[in-house]
mmCIF file of C-alpha atoms and ligand atoms in Angstrom:
data_model
loop_
_atom_site.group_PDB
_atom_site.id
_atom_site.type_symbol
_atom_site.label_atom_id
_atom_site.label_comp_id
_atom_site.label_asym_id
_atom_site.label_seq_id
_atom_site.Cartn_x
_atom_site.Cartn_y
_atom_site.Cartn_z
ATOM 1 C CA MET A 283 -177.172 152.265 145.768
ATOM 2 C CA SER A 284 -179.199 154.132 143.097
ATOM 3 C CA ARG A 285 -182.181 152.015 142.002
ATOM 4 C CA VAL A 286 -183.964 152.233 138.634
ATOM 5 C CA ASN A 287 -187.657 151.183 138.564
ATOM 6 C CA PHE A 288 -188.938 149.045 135.693
ATOM 7 C CA GLY A 289 -192.593 148.774 136.731
ATOM 8 C CA ALA A 290 -194.561 145.560 137.125
ATOM 9 C CA LYS A 291 -192.845 142.945 134.940
ATOM 10 C CA PRO A 292 -192.249 139.170 135.181
ATOM 11 C CA ILE A 293 -188.478 139.472 135.598
ATOM 12 C CA MET A 294 -186.448 137.169 137.835
ATOM 13 C CA PHE A 295 -182.889 135.917 137.728
ATOM 14 C CA PRO A 296 -182.189 133.141 137.043
ATOM 15 C CA GLN A 297 -185.205 131.786 135.171
ATOM 16 C CA PRO A 298 -185.139 128.234 133.870
ATOM 17 C CA VAL A 299 -185.627 127.159 130.273
ATOM 18 C CA LEU A 300 -188.055 124.254 130.576
ATOM 19 C CA ILE A 301 -188.991 122.127 127.584
ATOM 20 C CA ILE A 302 -192.419 120.604 128.182
ATOM 21 C CA ALA A 303 -193.106 117.462 126.145
ATOM 22 C CA THR A 304 -196.492 115.821 125.601
ATOM 23 C CA TYR A 305 -198.271 113.359 123.324
ATOM 24 C CA ASP A 306 -201.307 114.429 121.300
ATOM 25 C CA GLU A 307 -204.474 112.413 120.701
ATOM 26 C CA LYS A 308 -202.718 110.359 117.989
ATOM 27 C CA GLY A 309 -199.535 109.763 119.982
ATOM 28 C CA VAL A 310 -197.542 112.429 118.100
ATOM 29 C CA PRO A 311 -194.977 114.035 120.429
ATOM 30 C CA ASN A 312 -194.811 117.803 120.905
ATOM 31 C CA ALA A 313 -192.515 120.144 122.818
ATOM 32 C CA MET A 314 -192.694 123.775 123.937
ATOM 33 C CA ASN A 315 -190.425 126.190 125.772
ATOM 34 C CA ALA A 316 -191.503 127.643 129.135
ATOM 35 C CA ALA A 317 -189.477 130.017 131.290
ATOM 36 C CA TRP A 318 -192.115 130.919 133.870
ATOM 37 C CA GLY A 319 -191.976 127.776 135.998
ATOM 38 C CA ILE A 320 -190.433 126.495 139.195
ATOM 39 C CA THR A 321 -190.680 123.622 141.675
ATOM 40 C CA THR A 322 -193.152 124.576 144.393
ATOM 41 C CA ASP A 323 -192.955 121.601 146.728
ATOM 42 C CA TYR A 324 -190.912 118.435 147.175
ATOM 43 C CA LYS A 325 -192.854 116.619 144.427
ATOM 44 C CA GLU A 326 -194.533 119.532 142.660
ATOM 45 C CA ILE A 327 -193.844 121.857 139.736
ATOM 46 C CA THR A 328 -195.878 124.959 138.817
ATOM 47 C CA ILE A 329 -195.715 126.590 135.376
ATOM 48 C CA SER A 330 -197.558 129.623 134.033
ATOM 49 C CA LEU A 331 -199.040 128.450 130.725
ATOM 50 C CA SER A 332 -201.497 130.084 128.365
ATOM 51 C CA HIS A 333 -203.357 127.992 125.759
ATOM 52 C CA HIS A 334 -201.062 125.969 123.465
ATOM 53 C CA LYS A 335 -201.128 122.620 121.674
ATOM 54 C CA THR A 336 -199.164 121.467 124.728
ATOM 55 C CA THR A 337 -201.971 122.388 127.127
ATOM 56 C CA GLU A 338 -204.532 120.579 124.952
ATOM 57 C CA ASN A 339 -202.278 117.512 125.040
ATOM 58 C CA LEU A 340 -201.595 117.519 128.748
ATOM 59 C CA GLU A 341 -205.256 117.981 129.596
ATOM 60 C CA LEU A 342 -205.998 114.938 127.417
ATOM 61 C CA ARG A 343 -203.143 112.698 128.604
ATOM 62 C CA LYS A 344 -202.910 114.064 132.165
ATOM 63 C CA ALA A 345 -199.131 113.902 131.855
ATOM 64 C CA PHE A 346 -196.044 115.771 130.642
ATOM 65 C CA THR A 347 -192.283 115.782 130.982
ATOM 66 C CA VAL A 348 -190.098 118.806 131.698
ATOM 67 C CA SER A 349 -186.584 118.656 130.266
ATOM 68 C CA MET A 350 -183.861 121.162 131.006
ATOM 69 C CA ALA A 351 -182.846 123.072 127.874
ATOM 70 C CA THR A 352 -179.105 122.782 127.271
ATOM 71 C CA GLU A 353 -176.378 124.798 125.552
ATOM 72 C CA ASP A 354 -175.945 122.015 122.976
ATOM 73 C CA GLN A 355 -179.646 122.076 122.038
ATOM 74 C CA MET A 356 -180.285 125.834 122.373
ATOM 75 C CA VAL A 357 -181.497 126.370 118.786
ATOM 76 C CA SER A 358 -184.007 123.495 118.934
ATOM 77 C CA CYS A 359 -185.156 124.629 122.380
ATOM 78 C CA ASP A 360 -185.805 128.169 121.146
ATOM 79 C CA TYR A 361 -187.534 126.848 118.011
ATOM 80 C CA VAL A 362 -190.126 124.940 120.048
ATOM 81 C CA GLY A 363 -190.892 128.253 121.797
ATOM 82 C CA ILE A 364 -191.624 130.193 118.609
ATOM 83 C CA GLU A 365 -193.631 127.716 116.551
ATOM 84 C CA SER A 366 -196.843 125.921 117.534
ATOM 85 C CA ALA A 367 -197.875 122.373 116.733
ATOM 86 C CA LEU A 368 -201.313 123.899 116.162
ATOM 87 C CA ASP A 369 -199.765 125.328 112.939
ATOM 88 C CA VAL A 370 -196.948 122.842 112.269
ATOM 89 C CA PRO A 371 -197.993 119.321 113.303
ATOM 90 C CA ASN A 372 -194.485 117.860 112.763
ATOM 91 C CA LYS A 373 -192.853 120.554 114.912
ATOM 92 C CA PHE A 374 -191.149 118.009 117.223
ATOM 93 C CA GLU A 375 -189.498 116.305 114.244
ATOM 94 C CA LYS A 376 -188.531 119.690 112.723
ATOM 95 C CA ALA A 377 -186.816 120.553 116.002
ATOM 96 C CA GLY A 378 -184.608 117.504 115.440
ATOM 97 C CA PHE A 379 -185.970 115.849 118.567
ATOM 98 C CA HIS A 380 -186.611 112.123 119.032
ATOM 99 C CA ALA A 381 -189.046 110.754 121.620
ATOM 100 C CA THR A 382 -188.899 107.810 124.003
ATOM 101 C CA LYS A 383 -191.996 107.137 126.084
ATOM 102 C CA SER A 384 -191.555 107.736 129.806
ATOM 103 C CA GLU A 385 -191.855 104.570 131.901
ATOM 104 C CA TYR A 386 -193.678 106.571 134.562
ATOM 105 C CA VAL A 387 -196.177 108.818 132.772
ATOM 106 C CA ASP A 388 -198.011 109.013 129.444
ATOM 107 C CA ALA A 389 -195.620 111.548 127.936
ATOM 108 C CA PRO A 390 -192.427 111.516 125.864
ATOM 109 C CA LEU A 391 -188.858 112.015 127.031
ATOM 110 C CA ILE A 392 -186.669 113.886 124.541
ATOM 111 C CA ASP A 393 -183.615 111.822 123.584
ATOM 112 C CA GLU A 394 -181.556 114.969 122.872
ATOM 113 C CA LEU A 395 -182.155 116.500 126.340
ATOM 114 C CA PRO A 396 -180.440 114.428 129.049
ATOM 115 C CA MET A 397 -182.371 115.452 132.182
ATOM 116 C CA ALA A 398 -186.113 115.551 132.764
ATOM 117 C CA LEU A 399 -188.872 115.620 135.353
ATOM 118 C CA GLU A 400 -191.683 113.166 134.583
ATOM 119 C CA CYS A 401 -194.985 114.587 135.771
ATOM 120 C CA ARG A 402 -198.658 113.851 136.227
ATOM 121 C CA VAL A 403 -201.112 116.745 135.831
ATOM 122 C CA LYS A 404 -202.548 117.739 139.209
ATOM 123 C CA SER A 405 -204.457 120.726 137.834
ATOM 124 C CA TYR A 406 -204.549 123.211 134.983
ATOM 125 C CA GLU A 407 -206.708 126.204 135.832
ATOM 126 C CA ASP A 408 -206.487 129.940 135.126
ATOM 127 C CA ASP A 409 -203.309 129.450 133.054
ATOM 128 C CA ILE A 410 -201.488 127.753 135.934
ATOM 129 C CA LEU A 411 -200.293 124.185 135.489
ATOM 130 C CA ILE A 412 -199.484 122.205 138.625
ATOM 131 C CA GLY A 413 -197.776 118.865 138.126
ATOM 132 C CA GLU A 414 -196.818 116.054 140.453
ATOM 133 C CA ILE A 415 -193.196 115.040 139.918
ATOM 134 C CA VAL A 416 -193.314 111.247 139.649
ATOM 135 C CA ASN A 417 -189.694 110.736 138.632
ATOM 136 C CA VAL A 418 -186.524 112.598 137.713
ATOM 137 C CA SER A 419 -184.273 110.937 135.164
ATOM 138 C CA ALA A 420 -180.891 111.811 133.723
ATOM 139 C CA ASP A 421 -178.623 110.194 131.172
ATOM 140 C CA GLU A 422 -175.401 108.615 132.493
ATOM 141 C CA SER A 423 -173.466 111.149 130.414
ATOM 142 C CA VAL A 424 -174.448 113.983 132.806
ATOM 143 C CA ILE A 425 -173.930 112.098 136.091
ATOM 144 C CA THR A 426 -170.810 112.278 138.280
ATOM 145 C CA ASP A 427 -170.544 110.087 141.408
ATOM 146 C CA GLY A 428 -174.264 109.273 141.265
ATOM 147 C CA LYS A 429 -175.409 112.907 141.116
ATOM 148 C CA ILE A 430 -176.610 115.119 138.286
ATOM 149 C CA ASP A 431 -173.635 117.269 137.299
ATOM 150 C CA PRO A 432 -174.515 120.781 136.016
ATOM 151 C CA LYS A 433 -171.082 121.090 134.422
ATOM 152 C CA LYS A 434 -171.912 118.122 132.191
ATOM 153 C CA LEU A 435 -175.607 118.930 131.703
ATOM 154 C CA LYS A 436 -174.931 122.567 130.739
ATOM 155 C CA PRO A 437 -178.484 123.851 131.297
ATOM 156 C CA ILE A 438 -179.281 127.337 130.046
ATOM 157 C CA THR A 439 -181.207 130.079 131.819
ATOM 158 C CA PHE A 440 -183.563 132.661 130.317
ATOM 159 C CA ASP A 441 -182.722 136.336 130.761
ATOM 160 C CA PRO A 442 -186.137 138.077 130.612
ATOM 161 C CA ALA A 443 -184.628 141.580 130.688
ATOM 162 C CA ASN A 444 -182.738 141.051 127.415
ATOM 163 C CA ASN A 445 -184.540 138.043 125.819
ATOM 164 C CA ALA A 446 -181.353 136.024 125.890
ATOM 165 C CA TYR A 447 -180.185 132.572 126.924
ATOM 166 C CA ILE A 448 -177.249 132.422 129.316
ATOM 167 C CA GLY A 449 -175.071 129.487 130.337
ATOM 168 C CA LEU A 450 -174.266 128.715 133.963
ATOM 169 C CA GLY A 451 -171.128 130.063 135.589
ATOM 170 C CA GLU A 452 -168.757 128.573 138.135
ATOM 171 C CA LYS A 453 -169.677 127.216 141.566
ATOM 172 C CA VAL A 454 -169.434 130.095 144.061
ATOM 173 C CA GLY A 455 -170.328 128.450 147.356
ATOM 174 C CA ASP A 456 -171.858 125.634 149.380
ATOM 175 C CA ALA A 457 -175.600 125.943 150.076
ATOM 176 C CA PHE A 458 -176.869 125.491 153.666
ATOM 177 C CA LYS A 459 -173.251 125.834 154.809
ATOM 178 C CA ASP A 460 -171.391 128.997 153.840
ATOM 179 C CA GLY A 461 -173.955 131.236 155.577
ATOM 180 C CA ALA A 462 -173.067 129.529 158.846
ATOM 181 C CA LYS A 463 -169.937 131.711 158.935
ATOM 182 C CA LEU A 464 -172.189 134.570 160.049
ATOM 183 C CA LYS A 465 -174.080 132.639 162.758
HETATM 184 C C1 FMN B 134 -187.903 131.746 125.989
HETATM 185 C C2 FMN B 134 -189.376 131.380 125.891
HETATM 186 C C3 FMN B 134 -190.099 131.200 127.051
HETATM 187 C C4 FMN B 134 -191.465 130.895 127.006
HETATM 188 N N1 FMN B 134 -192.140 130.723 128.170
HETATM 189 C C5 FMN B 134 -193.463 130.459 128.144
HETATM 190 C C6 FMN B 134 -194.174 130.263 129.362
HETATM 191 O O1 FMN B 134 -193.606 130.244 130.463
HETATM 192 N N2 FMN B 134 -195.526 130.065 129.262
HETATM 193 C C7 FMN B 134 -196.195 130.027 128.072
HETATM 194 O O2 FMN B 134 -197.416 129.844 128.056
HETATM 195 N N3 FMN B 134 -195.514 130.146 126.878
HETATM 196 C C8 FMN B 134 -194.179 130.357 126.894
HETATM 197 N N4 FMN B 134 -193.473 130.477 125.711
HETATM 198 C C9 FMN B 134 -194.198 130.382 124.435
HETATM 199 C C10 FMN B 134 -194.450 128.929 123.942
HETATM 200 O O3 FMN B 134 -193.289 128.135 124.046
HETATM 201 C C11 FMN B 134 -194.934 128.992 122.472
HETATM 202 O O4 FMN B 134 -196.164 129.682 122.393
HETATM 203 C C12 FMN B 134 -195.013 127.636 121.770
HETATM 204 O O5 FMN B 134 -195.093 127.877 120.387
HETATM 205 C C13 FMN B 134 -196.194 126.738 122.184
HETATM 206 O O6 FMN B 134 -196.093 125.551 121.457
HETATM 207 P P1 FMN B 134 -197.300 124.506 121.221
HETATM 208 O O7 FMN B 134 -198.520 125.304 120.767
HETATM 209 O O8 FMN B 134 -196.767 123.599 120.143
HETATM 210 O O9 FMN B 134 -197.541 123.809 122.508
HETATM 211 C C14 FMN B 134 -192.111 130.756 125.741
HETATM 212 C C15 FMN B 134 -191.361 130.901 124.573
HETATM 213 C C16 FMN B 134 -190.004 131.203 124.637
HETATM 214 C C17 FMN B 134 -189.196 131.354 123.365
#
């Protein structure tokens, strides 16, 4: 192996493409793209977030949803990552998104994105958002035999080395099982 060093950079594979949705003080929905986030406990998500309209909203409402960006909605999902509702108040509408209020938290679900985590704000300090996952919901259209089906959902991942979005590939193994061959 001949390794090349890239220095200290926030590069991991795969990174998610999370679409965080919130309501503002008037009840107007907003959405933003976040790739630096991951679940950090059974009912917890942690996302690295600098100041945005989204962070103002979630501090006010103490709630947000996190939808998985999908191949079908890639353009809208990128758009909400390159324009701010601080500049364009009708950004959510311009993205072509429609909102339905979560039954669990004071935040919108995005009708166009079929799977989401519904979260309460636990803390937002030093650009780190920690949320409690109150519910996970998915549209019937992406469920097979009672389980969320990635082949139907078609989530995209963020490639931080090339600033690209990549679709998922084929299943390559069974987790917590295939490694047992080497026990
Ligand atoms: C691929 C991608 C990933 C991003 N990831 C993050 C992130 O993890 N944290 C962050 O603070 N901003 C991230 N952004 C930037 C925000 O999405 C962007 O600043 C957005 O306009 C904020 O919207 P708002 O001000 O309407 O909330 C990302 C943008 C893109 C395109």
